[in-house]
PDB file of C-alpha atoms in Angstrom:
ATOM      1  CA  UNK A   1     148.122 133.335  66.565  1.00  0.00           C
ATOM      2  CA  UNK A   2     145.720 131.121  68.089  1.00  0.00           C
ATOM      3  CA  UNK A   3     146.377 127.198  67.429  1.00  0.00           C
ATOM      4  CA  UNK A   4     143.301 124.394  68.116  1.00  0.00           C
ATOM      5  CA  UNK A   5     144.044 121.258  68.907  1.00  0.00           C
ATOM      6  CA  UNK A   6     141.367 118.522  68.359  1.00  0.00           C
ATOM      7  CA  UNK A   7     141.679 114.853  70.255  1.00  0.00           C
ATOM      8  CA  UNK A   8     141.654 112.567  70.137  1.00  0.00           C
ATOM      9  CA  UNK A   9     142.068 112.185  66.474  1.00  0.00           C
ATOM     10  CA  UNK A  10     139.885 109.423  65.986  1.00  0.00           C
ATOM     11  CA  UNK A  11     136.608 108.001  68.001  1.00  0.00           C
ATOM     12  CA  UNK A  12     135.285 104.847  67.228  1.00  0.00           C
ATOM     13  CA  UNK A  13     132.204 103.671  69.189  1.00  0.00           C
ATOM     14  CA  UNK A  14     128.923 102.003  68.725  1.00  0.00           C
ATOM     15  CA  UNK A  15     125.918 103.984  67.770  1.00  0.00           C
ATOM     16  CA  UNK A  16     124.231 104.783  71.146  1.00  0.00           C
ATOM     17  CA  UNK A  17     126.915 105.587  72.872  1.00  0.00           C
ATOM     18  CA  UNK A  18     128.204 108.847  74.165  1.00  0.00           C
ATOM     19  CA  UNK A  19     130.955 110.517  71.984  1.00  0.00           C
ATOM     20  CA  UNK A  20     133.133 113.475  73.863  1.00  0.00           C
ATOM     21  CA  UNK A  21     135.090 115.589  71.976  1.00  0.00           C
ATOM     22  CA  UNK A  22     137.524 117.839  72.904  1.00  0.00           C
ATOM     23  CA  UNK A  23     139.218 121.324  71.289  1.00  0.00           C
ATOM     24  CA  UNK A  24     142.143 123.052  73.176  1.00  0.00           C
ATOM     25  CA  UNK A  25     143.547 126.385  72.110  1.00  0.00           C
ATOM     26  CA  UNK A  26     146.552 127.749  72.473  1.00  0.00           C
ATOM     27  CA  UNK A  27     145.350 130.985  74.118  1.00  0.00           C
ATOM     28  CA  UNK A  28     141.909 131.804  75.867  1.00  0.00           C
ATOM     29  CA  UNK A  29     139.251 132.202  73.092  1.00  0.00           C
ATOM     30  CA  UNK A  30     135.761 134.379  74.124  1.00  0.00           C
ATOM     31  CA  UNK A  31     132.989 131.776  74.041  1.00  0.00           C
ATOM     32  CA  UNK A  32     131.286 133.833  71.330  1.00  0.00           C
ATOM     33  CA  UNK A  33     134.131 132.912  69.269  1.00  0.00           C
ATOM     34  CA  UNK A  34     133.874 129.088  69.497  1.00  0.00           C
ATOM     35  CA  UNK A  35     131.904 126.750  67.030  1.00  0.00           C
ATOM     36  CA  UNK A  36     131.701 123.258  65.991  1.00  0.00           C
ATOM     37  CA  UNK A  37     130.968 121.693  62.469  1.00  0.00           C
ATOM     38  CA  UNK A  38     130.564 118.839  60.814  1.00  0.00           C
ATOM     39  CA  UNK A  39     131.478 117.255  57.829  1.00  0.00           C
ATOM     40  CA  UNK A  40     130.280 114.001  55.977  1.00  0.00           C
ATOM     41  CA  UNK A  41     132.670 112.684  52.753  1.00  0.00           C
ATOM     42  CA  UNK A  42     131.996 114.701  49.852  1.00  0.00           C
ATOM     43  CA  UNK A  43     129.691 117.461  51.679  1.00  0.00           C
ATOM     44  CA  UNK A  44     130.579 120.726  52.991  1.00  0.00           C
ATOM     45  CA  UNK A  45     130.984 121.090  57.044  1.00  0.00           C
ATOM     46  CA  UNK A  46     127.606 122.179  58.361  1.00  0.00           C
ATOM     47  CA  UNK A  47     127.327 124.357  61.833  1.00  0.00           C
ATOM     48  CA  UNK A  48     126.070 122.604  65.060  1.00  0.00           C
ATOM     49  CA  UNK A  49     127.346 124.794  67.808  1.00  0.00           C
ATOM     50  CA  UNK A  50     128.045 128.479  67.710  1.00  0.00           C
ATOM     51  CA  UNK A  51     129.120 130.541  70.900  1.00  0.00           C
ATOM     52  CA  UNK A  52     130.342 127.564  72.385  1.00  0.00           C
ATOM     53  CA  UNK A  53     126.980 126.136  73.471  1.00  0.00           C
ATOM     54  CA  UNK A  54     124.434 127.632  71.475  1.00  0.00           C
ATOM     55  CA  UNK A  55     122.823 124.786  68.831  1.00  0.00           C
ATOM     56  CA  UNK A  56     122.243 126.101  65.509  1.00  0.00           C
ATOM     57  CA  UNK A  57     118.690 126.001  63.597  1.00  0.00           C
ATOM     58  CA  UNK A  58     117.937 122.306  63.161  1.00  0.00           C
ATOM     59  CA  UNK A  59     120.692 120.533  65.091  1.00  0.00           C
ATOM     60  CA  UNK A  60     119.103 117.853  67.505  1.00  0.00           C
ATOM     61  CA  UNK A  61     119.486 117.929  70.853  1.00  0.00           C
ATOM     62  CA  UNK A  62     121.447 115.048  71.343  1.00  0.00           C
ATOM     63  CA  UNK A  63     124.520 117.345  70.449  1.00  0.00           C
ATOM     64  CA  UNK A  64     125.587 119.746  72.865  1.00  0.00           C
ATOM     65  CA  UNK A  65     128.662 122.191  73.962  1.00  0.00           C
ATOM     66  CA  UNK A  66     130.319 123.612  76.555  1.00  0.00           C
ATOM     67  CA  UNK A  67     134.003 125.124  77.941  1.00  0.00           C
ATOM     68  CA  UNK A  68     135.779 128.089  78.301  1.00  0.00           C
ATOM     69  CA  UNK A  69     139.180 129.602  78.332  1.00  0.00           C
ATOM     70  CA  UNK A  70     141.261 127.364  76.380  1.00  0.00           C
ATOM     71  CA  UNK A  71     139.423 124.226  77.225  1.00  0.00           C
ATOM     72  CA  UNK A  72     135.939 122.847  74.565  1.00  0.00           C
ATOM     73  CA  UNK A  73     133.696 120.252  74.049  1.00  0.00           C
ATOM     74  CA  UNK A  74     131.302 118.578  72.453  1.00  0.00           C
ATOM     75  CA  UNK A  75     128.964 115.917  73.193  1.00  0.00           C
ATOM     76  CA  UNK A  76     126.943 113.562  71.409  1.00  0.00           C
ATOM     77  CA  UNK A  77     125.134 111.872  74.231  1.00  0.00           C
ATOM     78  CA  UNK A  78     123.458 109.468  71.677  1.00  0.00           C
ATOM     79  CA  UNK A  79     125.080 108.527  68.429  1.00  0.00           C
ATOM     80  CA  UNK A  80     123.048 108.124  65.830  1.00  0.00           C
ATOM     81  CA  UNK A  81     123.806 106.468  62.419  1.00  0.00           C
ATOM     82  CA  UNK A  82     123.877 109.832  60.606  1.00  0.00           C
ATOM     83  CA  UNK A  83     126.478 110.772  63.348  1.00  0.00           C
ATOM     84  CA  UNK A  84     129.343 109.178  62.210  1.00  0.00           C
ATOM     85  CA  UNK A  85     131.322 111.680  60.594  1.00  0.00           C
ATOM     86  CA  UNK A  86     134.416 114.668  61.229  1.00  0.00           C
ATOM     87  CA  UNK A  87     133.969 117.564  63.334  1.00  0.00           C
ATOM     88  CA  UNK A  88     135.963 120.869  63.822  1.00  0.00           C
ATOM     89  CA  UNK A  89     136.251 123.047  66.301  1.00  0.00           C
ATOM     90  CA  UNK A  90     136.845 127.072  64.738  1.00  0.00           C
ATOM     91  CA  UNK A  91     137.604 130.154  66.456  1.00  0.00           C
ATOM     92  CA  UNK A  92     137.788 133.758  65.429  1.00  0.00           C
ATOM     93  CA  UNK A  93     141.022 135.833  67.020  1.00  0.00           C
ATOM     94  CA  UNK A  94     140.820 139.114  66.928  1.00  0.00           C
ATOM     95  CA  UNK A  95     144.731 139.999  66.766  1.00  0.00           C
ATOM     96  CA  UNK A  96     144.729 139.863  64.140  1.00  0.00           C
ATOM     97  CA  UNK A  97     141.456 139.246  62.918  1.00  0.00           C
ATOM     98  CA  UNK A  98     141.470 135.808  62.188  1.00  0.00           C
ATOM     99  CA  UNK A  99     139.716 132.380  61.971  1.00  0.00           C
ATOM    100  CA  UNK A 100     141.367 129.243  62.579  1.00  0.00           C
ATOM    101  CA  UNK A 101     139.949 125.317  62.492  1.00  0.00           C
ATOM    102  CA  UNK A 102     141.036 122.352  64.221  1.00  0.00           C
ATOM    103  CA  UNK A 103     142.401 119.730  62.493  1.00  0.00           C
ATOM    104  CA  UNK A 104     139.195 117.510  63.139  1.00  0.00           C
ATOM    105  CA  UNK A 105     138.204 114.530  64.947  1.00  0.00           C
ATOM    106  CA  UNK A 106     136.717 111.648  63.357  1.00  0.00           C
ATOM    107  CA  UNK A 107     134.314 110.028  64.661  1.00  0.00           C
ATOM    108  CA  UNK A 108     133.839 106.253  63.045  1.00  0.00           C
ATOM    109  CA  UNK A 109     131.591 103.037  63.783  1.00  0.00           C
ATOM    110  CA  UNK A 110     133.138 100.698  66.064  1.00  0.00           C
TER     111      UNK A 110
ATOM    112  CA  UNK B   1     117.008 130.208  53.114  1.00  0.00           C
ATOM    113  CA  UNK B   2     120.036 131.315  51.650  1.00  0.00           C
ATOM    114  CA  UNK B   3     121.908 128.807  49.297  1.00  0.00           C
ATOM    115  CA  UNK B   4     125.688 129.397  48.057  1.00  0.00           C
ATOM    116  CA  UNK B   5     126.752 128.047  44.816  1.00  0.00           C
ATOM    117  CA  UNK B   6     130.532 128.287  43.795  1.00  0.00           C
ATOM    118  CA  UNK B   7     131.464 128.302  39.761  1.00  0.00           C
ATOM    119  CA  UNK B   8     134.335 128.067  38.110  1.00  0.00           C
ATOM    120  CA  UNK B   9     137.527 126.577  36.513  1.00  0.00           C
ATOM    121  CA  UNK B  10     138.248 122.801  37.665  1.00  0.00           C
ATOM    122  CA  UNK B  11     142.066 123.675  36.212  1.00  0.00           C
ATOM    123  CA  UNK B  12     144.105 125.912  36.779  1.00  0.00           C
ATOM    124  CA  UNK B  13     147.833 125.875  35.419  1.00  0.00           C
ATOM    125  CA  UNK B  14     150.840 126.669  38.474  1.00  0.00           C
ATOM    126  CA  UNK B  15     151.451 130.587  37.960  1.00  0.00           C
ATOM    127  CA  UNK B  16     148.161 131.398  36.745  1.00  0.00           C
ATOM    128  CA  UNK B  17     145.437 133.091  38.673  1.00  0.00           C
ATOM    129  CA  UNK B  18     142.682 131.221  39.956  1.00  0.00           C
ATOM    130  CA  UNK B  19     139.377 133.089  39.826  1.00  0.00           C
ATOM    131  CA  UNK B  20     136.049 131.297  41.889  1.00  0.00           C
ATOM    132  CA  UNK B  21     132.412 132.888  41.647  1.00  0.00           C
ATOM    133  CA  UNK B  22     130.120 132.445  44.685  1.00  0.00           C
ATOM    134  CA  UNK B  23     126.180 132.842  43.705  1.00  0.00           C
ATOM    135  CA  UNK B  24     123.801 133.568  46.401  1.00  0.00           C
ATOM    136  CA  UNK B  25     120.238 133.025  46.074  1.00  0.00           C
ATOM    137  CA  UNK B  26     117.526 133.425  49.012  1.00  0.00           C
ATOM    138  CA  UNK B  27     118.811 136.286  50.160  1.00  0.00           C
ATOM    139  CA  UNK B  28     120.525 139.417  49.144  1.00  0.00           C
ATOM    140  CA  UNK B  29     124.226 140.588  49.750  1.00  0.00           C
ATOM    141  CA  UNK B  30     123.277 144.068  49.565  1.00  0.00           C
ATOM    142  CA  UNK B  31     120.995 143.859  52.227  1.00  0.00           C
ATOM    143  CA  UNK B  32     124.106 143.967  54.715  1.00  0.00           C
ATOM    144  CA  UNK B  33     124.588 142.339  58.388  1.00  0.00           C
ATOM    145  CA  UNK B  34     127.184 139.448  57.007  1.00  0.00           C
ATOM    146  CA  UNK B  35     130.364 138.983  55.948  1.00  0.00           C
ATOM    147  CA  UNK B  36     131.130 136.486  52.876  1.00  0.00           C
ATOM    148  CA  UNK B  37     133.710 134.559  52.966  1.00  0.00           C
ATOM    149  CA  UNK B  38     135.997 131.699  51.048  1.00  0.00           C
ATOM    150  CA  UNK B  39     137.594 128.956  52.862  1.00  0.00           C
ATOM    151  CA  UNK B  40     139.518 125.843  51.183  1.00  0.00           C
ATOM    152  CA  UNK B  41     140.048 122.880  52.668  1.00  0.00           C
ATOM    153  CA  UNK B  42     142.978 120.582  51.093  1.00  0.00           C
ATOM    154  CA  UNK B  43     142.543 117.619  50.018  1.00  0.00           C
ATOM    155  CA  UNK B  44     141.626 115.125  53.166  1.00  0.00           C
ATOM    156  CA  UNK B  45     143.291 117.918  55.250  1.00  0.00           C
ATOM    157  CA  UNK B  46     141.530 120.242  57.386  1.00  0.00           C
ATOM    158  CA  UNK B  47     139.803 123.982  57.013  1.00  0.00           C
ATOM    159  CA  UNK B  48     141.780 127.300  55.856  1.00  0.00           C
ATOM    160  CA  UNK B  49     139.783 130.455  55.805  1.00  0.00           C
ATOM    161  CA  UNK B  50     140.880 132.655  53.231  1.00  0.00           C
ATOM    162  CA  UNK B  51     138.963 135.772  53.831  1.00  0.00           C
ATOM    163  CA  UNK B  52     135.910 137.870  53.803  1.00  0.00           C
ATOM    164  CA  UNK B  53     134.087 141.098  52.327  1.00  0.00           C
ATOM    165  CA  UNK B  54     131.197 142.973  53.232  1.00  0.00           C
ATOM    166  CA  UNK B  55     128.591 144.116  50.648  1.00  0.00           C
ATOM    167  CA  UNK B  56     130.887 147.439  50.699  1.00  0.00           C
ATOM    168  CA  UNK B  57     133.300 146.177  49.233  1.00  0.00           C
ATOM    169  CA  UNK B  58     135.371 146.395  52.773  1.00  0.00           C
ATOM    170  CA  UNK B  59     137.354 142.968  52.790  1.00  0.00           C
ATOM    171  CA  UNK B  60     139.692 141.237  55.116  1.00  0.00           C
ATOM    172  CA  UNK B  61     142.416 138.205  54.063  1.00  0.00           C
ATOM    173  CA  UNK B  62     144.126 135.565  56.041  1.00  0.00           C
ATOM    174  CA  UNK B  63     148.235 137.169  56.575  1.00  0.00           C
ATOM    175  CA  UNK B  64     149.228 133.913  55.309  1.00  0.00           C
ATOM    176  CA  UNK B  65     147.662 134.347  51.627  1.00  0.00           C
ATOM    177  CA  UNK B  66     146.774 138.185  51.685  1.00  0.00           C
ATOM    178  CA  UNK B  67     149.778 138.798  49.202  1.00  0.00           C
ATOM    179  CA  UNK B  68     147.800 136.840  46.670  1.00  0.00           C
ATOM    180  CA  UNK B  69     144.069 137.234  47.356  1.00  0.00           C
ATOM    181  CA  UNK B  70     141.630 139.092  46.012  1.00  0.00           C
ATOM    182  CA  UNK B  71     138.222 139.078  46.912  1.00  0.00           C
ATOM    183  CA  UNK B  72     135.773 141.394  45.073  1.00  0.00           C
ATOM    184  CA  UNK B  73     131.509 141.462  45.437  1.00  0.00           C
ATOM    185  CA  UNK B  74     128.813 142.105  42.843  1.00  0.00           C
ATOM    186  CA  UNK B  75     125.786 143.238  43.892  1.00  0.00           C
ATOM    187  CA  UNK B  76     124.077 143.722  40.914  1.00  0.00           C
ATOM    188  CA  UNK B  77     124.359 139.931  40.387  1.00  0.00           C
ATOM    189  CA  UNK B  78     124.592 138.619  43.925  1.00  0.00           C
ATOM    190  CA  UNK B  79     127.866 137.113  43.678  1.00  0.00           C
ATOM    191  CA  UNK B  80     130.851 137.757  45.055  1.00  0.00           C
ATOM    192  CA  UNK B  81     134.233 136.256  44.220  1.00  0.00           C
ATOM    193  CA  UNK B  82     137.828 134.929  44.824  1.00  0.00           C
ATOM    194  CA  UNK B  83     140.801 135.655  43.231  1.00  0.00           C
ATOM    195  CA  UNK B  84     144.439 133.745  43.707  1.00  0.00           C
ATOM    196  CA  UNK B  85     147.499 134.376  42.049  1.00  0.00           C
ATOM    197  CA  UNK B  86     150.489 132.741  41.457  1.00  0.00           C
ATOM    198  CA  UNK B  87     149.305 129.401  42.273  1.00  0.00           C
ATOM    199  CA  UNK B  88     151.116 126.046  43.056  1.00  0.00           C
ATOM    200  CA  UNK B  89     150.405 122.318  43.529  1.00  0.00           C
ATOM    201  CA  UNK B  90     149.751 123.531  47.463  1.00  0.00           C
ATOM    202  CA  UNK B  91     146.555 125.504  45.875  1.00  0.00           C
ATOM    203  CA  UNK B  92     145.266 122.227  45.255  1.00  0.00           C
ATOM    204  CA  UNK B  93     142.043 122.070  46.866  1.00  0.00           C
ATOM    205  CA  UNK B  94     137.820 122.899  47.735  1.00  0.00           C
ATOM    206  CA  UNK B  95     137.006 125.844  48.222  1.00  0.00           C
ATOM    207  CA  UNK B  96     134.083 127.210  50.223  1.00  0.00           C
ATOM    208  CA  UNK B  97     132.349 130.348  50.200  1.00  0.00           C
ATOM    209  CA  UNK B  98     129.888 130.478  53.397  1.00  0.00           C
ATOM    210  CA  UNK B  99     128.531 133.076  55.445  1.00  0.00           C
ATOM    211  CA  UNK B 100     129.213 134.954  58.377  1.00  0.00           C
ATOM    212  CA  UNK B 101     126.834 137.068  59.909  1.00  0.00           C
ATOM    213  CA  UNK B 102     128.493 140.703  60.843  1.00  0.00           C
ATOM    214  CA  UNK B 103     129.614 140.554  64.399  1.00  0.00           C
ATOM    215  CA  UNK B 104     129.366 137.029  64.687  1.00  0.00           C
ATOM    216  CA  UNK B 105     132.154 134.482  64.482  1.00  0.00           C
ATOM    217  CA  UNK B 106     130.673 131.239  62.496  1.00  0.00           C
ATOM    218  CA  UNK B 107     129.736 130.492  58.903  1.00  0.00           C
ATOM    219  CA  UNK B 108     126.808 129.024  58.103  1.00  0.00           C
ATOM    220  CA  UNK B 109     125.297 128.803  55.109  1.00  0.00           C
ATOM    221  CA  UNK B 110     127.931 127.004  53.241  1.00  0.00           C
ATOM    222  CA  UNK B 111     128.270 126.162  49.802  1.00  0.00           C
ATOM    223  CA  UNK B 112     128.615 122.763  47.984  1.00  0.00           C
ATOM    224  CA  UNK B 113     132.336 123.341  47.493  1.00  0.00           C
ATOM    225  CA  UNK B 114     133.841 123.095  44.310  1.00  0.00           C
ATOM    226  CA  UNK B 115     137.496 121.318  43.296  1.00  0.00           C
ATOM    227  CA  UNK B 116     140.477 123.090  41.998  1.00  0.00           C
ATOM    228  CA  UNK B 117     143.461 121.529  40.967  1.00  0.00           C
ATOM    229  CA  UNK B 118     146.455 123.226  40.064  1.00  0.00           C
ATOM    230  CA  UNK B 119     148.578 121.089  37.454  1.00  0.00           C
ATOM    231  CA  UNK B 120     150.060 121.919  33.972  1.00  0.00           C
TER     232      UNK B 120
END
């Protein structure tokens, strides 16, 4: 079974700055297999990224993804206000079929 | 665009079975090409999928809870829904239903999530 690790565990920065996030797995994950979310208090997590570095419908540009292998990220290259927030990395494994979440990064106002 | 809507008890006694009804409106589950799917998420703890069916009636669970899951779909009504037995204080939680289109790996519509505590 695959296991995602999220760090760091907490981010706190300014808004306008860059956030990085990263998601490790314990085994290589296929791209297509990798998404991020995120989730305000009392809301349901909402896609941003799906296949690694595809942005879903509506998700500014500001946020972007990239990796491979075992290795993920996300980027925020501007935080916004609205930013602030948890995010999870999921993947799907196939053996057996399978999907698994991080355990989130939060991402607060310095 | 699609919306999800979950329904049901906010109670549910340890033992007892807890049954969750996912509405979707916007689109139709009998139209095929995604999965639907429940996922919980404890409380301030992170995401647990649960499992998924197809508008067959073809479903797949999560090893860890597939003893005690049932998930079942209603096309007639465009719902589909969730059923857990034997619960415990661990039950304790939101639960999701979202979508996942078929041969995709995301979810996305979700729904508003809906509370379910398990206490006597």
């Amino acid at each position: 079974e695959i296991v995602l690790t999220q760090s760091p565990g907490t981010l706190s920065l300014s808004p306008g700055e860059r956030a990085t996030l990263s998601c490790r797995a314990s085994q290589s994950v296929s791209s297509s297999y990798l998404a991020w979310y995120q989730q305000k208090p009392g809301q349901a997590p909402r896609l941003l990224i799906y296949g690694a570095s595809s942005r879903a419908t509506g998700i500014p540009d500001r946020f972007s993804g990239s990796g491979s292998g075992t290795d993920f990220t996300l980027t925020i290259s501007r935080l916004e206000p609205e930013d602030f927030a948890v995010y999870y990395c999921q993947q799907y494994g196939s053996s057996p079929p399978k999907f698994t979440f991080g355990p989130g990064t939060k991402v607060d106002i310095k | 665009q699609v919306q999800l809507q979950e329904s049901g008890p906010g109670l549910v006694k340890p033992s007892q079975t807890l049954s969750l009804t996912c509405t979707v409106s916007g689109g139709s589950i009998s139209s095929g090409g995604y999965y639907w799917s429940w996922i919980r998420q404890h409380p301030g703890k992170g995401l647990e999928w649960i499992g998924y069916i197809y508008y067959s009636g073809s479903t797949y669970y999560n090893p860890s809870l597939k003893s005690r899951v049932t998930i079942s779909v209603d096309t007639s009504k465009n719902q589909f829904s969730l059923k857990l037995s034997s619960v415990t204080a661990a039950d304790t939680a939101v639960y999701y239903c979202a979508r996942d289109p078929y041969g995709d790996y995301w979810f996305d519509p979700w729904g508003q999530g809906t509370l379910v505590t398990v206490s006597s």
